[in-house]
PDB file of C-alpha atoms in Angstrom:
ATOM      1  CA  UNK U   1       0.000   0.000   0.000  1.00 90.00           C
ATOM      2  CA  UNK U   2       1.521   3.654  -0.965  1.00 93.00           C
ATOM      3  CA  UNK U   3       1.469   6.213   1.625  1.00 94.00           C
ATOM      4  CA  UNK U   4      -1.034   7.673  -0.294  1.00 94.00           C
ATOM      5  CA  UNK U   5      -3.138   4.713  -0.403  1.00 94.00           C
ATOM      6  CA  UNK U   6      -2.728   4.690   3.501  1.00 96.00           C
ATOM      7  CA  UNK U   7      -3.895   8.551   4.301  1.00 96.00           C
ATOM      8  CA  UNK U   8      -6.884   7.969   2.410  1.00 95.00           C
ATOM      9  CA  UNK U   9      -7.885   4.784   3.798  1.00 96.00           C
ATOM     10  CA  UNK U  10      -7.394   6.877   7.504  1.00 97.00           C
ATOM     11  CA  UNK U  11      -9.302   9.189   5.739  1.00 97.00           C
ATOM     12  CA  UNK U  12     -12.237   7.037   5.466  1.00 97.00           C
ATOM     13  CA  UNK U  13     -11.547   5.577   9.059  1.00 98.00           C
ATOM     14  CA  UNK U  14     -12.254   9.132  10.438  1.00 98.00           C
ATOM     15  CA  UNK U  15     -14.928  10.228   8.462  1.00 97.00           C
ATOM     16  CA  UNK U  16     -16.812   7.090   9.136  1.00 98.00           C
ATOM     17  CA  UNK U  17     -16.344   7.924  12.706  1.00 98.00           C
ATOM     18  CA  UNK U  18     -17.450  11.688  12.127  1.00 98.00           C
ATOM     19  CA  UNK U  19     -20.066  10.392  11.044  1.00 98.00           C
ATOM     20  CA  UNK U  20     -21.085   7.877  13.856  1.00 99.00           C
ATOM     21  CA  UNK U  21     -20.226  10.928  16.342  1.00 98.00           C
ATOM     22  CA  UNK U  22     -22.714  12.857  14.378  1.00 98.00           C
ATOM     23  CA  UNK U  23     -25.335   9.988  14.372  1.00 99.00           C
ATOM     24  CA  UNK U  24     -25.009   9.847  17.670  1.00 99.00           C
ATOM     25  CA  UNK U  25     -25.044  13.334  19.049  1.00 98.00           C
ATOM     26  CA  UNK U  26     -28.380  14.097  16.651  1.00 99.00           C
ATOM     27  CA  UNK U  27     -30.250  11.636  18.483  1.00 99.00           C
ATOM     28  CA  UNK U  28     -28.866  12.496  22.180  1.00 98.00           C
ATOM     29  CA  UNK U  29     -30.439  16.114  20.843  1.00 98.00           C
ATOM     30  CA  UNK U  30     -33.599  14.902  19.753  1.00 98.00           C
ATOM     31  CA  UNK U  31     -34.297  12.765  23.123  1.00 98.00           C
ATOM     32  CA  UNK U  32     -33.045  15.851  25.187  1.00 98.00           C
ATOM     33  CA  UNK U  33     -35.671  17.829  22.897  1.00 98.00           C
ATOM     34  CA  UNK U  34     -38.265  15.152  23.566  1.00 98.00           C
ATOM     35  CA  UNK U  35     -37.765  15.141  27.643  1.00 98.00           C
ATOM     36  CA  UNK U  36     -37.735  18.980  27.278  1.00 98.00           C
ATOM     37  CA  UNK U  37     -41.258  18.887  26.189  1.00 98.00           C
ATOM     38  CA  UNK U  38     -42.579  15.964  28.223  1.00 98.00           C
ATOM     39  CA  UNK U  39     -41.584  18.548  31.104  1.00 98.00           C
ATOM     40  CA  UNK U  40     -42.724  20.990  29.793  1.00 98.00           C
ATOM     41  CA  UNK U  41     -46.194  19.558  28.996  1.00 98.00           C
ATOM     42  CA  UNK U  42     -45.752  17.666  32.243  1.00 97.00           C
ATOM     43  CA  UNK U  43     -44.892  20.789  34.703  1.00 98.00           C
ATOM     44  CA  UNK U  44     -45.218  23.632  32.616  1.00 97.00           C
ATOM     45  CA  UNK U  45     -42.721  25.876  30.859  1.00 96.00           C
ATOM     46  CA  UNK U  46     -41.247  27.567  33.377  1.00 96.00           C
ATOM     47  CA  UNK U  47     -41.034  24.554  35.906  1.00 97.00           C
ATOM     48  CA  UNK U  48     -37.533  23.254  37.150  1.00 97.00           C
ATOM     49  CA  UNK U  49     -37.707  19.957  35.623  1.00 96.00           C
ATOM     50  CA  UNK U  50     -38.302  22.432  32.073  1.00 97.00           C
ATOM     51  CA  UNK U  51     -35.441  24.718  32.818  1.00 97.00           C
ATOM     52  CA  UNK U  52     -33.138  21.609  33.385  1.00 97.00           C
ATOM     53  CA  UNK U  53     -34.595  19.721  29.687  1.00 97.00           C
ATOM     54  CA  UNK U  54     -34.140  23.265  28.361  1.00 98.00           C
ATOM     55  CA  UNK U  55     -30.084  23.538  29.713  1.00 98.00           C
ATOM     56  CA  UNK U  56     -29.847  19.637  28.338  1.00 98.00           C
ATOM     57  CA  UNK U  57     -31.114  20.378  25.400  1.00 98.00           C
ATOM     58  CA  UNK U  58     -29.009  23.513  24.893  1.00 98.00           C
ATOM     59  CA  UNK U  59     -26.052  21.035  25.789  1.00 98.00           C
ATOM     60  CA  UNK U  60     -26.714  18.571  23.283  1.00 98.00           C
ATOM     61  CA  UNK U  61     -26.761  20.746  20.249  1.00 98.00           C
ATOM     62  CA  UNK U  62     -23.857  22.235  21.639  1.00 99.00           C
ATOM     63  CA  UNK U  63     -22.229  19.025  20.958  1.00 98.00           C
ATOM     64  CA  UNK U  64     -24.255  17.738  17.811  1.00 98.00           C
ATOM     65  CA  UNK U  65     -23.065  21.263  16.625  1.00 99.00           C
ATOM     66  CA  UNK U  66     -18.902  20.936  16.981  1.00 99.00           C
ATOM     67  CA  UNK U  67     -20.067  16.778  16.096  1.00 98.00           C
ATOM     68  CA  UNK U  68     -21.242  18.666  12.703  1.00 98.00           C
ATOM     69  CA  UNK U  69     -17.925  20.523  12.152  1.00 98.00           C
ATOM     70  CA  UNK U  70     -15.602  17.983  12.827  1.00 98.00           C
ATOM     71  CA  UNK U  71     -17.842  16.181  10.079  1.00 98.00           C
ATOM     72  CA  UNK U  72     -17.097  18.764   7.627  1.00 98.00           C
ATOM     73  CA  UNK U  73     -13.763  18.672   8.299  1.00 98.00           C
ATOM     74  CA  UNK U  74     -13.506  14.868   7.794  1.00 98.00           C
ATOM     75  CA  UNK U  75     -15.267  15.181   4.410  1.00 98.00           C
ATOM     76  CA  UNK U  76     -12.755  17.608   3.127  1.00 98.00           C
ATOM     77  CA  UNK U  77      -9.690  15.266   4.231  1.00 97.00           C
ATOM     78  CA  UNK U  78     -11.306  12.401   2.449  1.00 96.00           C
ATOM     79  CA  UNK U  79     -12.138  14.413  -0.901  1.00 97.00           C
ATOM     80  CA  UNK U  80      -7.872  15.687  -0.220  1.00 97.00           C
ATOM     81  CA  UNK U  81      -7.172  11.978   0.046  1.00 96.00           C
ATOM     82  CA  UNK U  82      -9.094  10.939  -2.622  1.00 95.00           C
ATOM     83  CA  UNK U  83      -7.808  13.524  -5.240  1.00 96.00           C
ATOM     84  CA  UNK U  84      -4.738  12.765  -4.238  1.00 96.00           C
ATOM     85  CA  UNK U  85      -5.499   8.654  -5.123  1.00 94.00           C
ATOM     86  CA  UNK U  86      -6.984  10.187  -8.428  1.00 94.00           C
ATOM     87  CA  UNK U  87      -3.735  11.877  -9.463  1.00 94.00           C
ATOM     88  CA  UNK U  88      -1.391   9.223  -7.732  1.00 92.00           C
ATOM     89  CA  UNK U  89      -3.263   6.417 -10.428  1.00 91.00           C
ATOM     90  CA  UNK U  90      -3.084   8.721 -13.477  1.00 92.00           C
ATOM     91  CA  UNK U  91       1.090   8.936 -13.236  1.00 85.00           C
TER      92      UNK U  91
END
């Protein structure tokens, strides 16, 4: 395997783990988004347990949001690695 070869195969090793980071910080927003409103149906908006699901909430697409960078990021390696495999098999 060319060293070339090898960054892009990384390449795809960390963007396919972007990706399950992403996966998995979407749906730790959408249940924090879900409990927010069961509390807030629950207790009513301005209740405790609703301020808490609001601050969780806030948390998770905190998280889903840099999860949604570093996913970008990853996609732009792969496409670097990828031209790069491109160019490397037309010499």
């Amino acid at each position: 395997m060319t060293p070339t070869q090898e960054r892009a195969a990384r390449a795809r090793v960390a963007y396919t783990h972007a990706a399950h980071e992403l996966l998995v910080a979407t749906q730790a927003e959408l249940k924090a988004l879900h409990w927010l409103q069961v509390a807030e149906v629950t207790y009513g908006p301005a209740s405790t347990a609703a301020n808490q699901g609001r601050g969780a909430w806030r948390a998770a697409v905190e998280v889903r949001e840099k999860a949604t960078v570093d996913m970008h990021a990853r996609t732009e390696e792969m496409d670097q690695a990828q031209s790069a495999l491109v160019t490397e098999a037309r010499r």
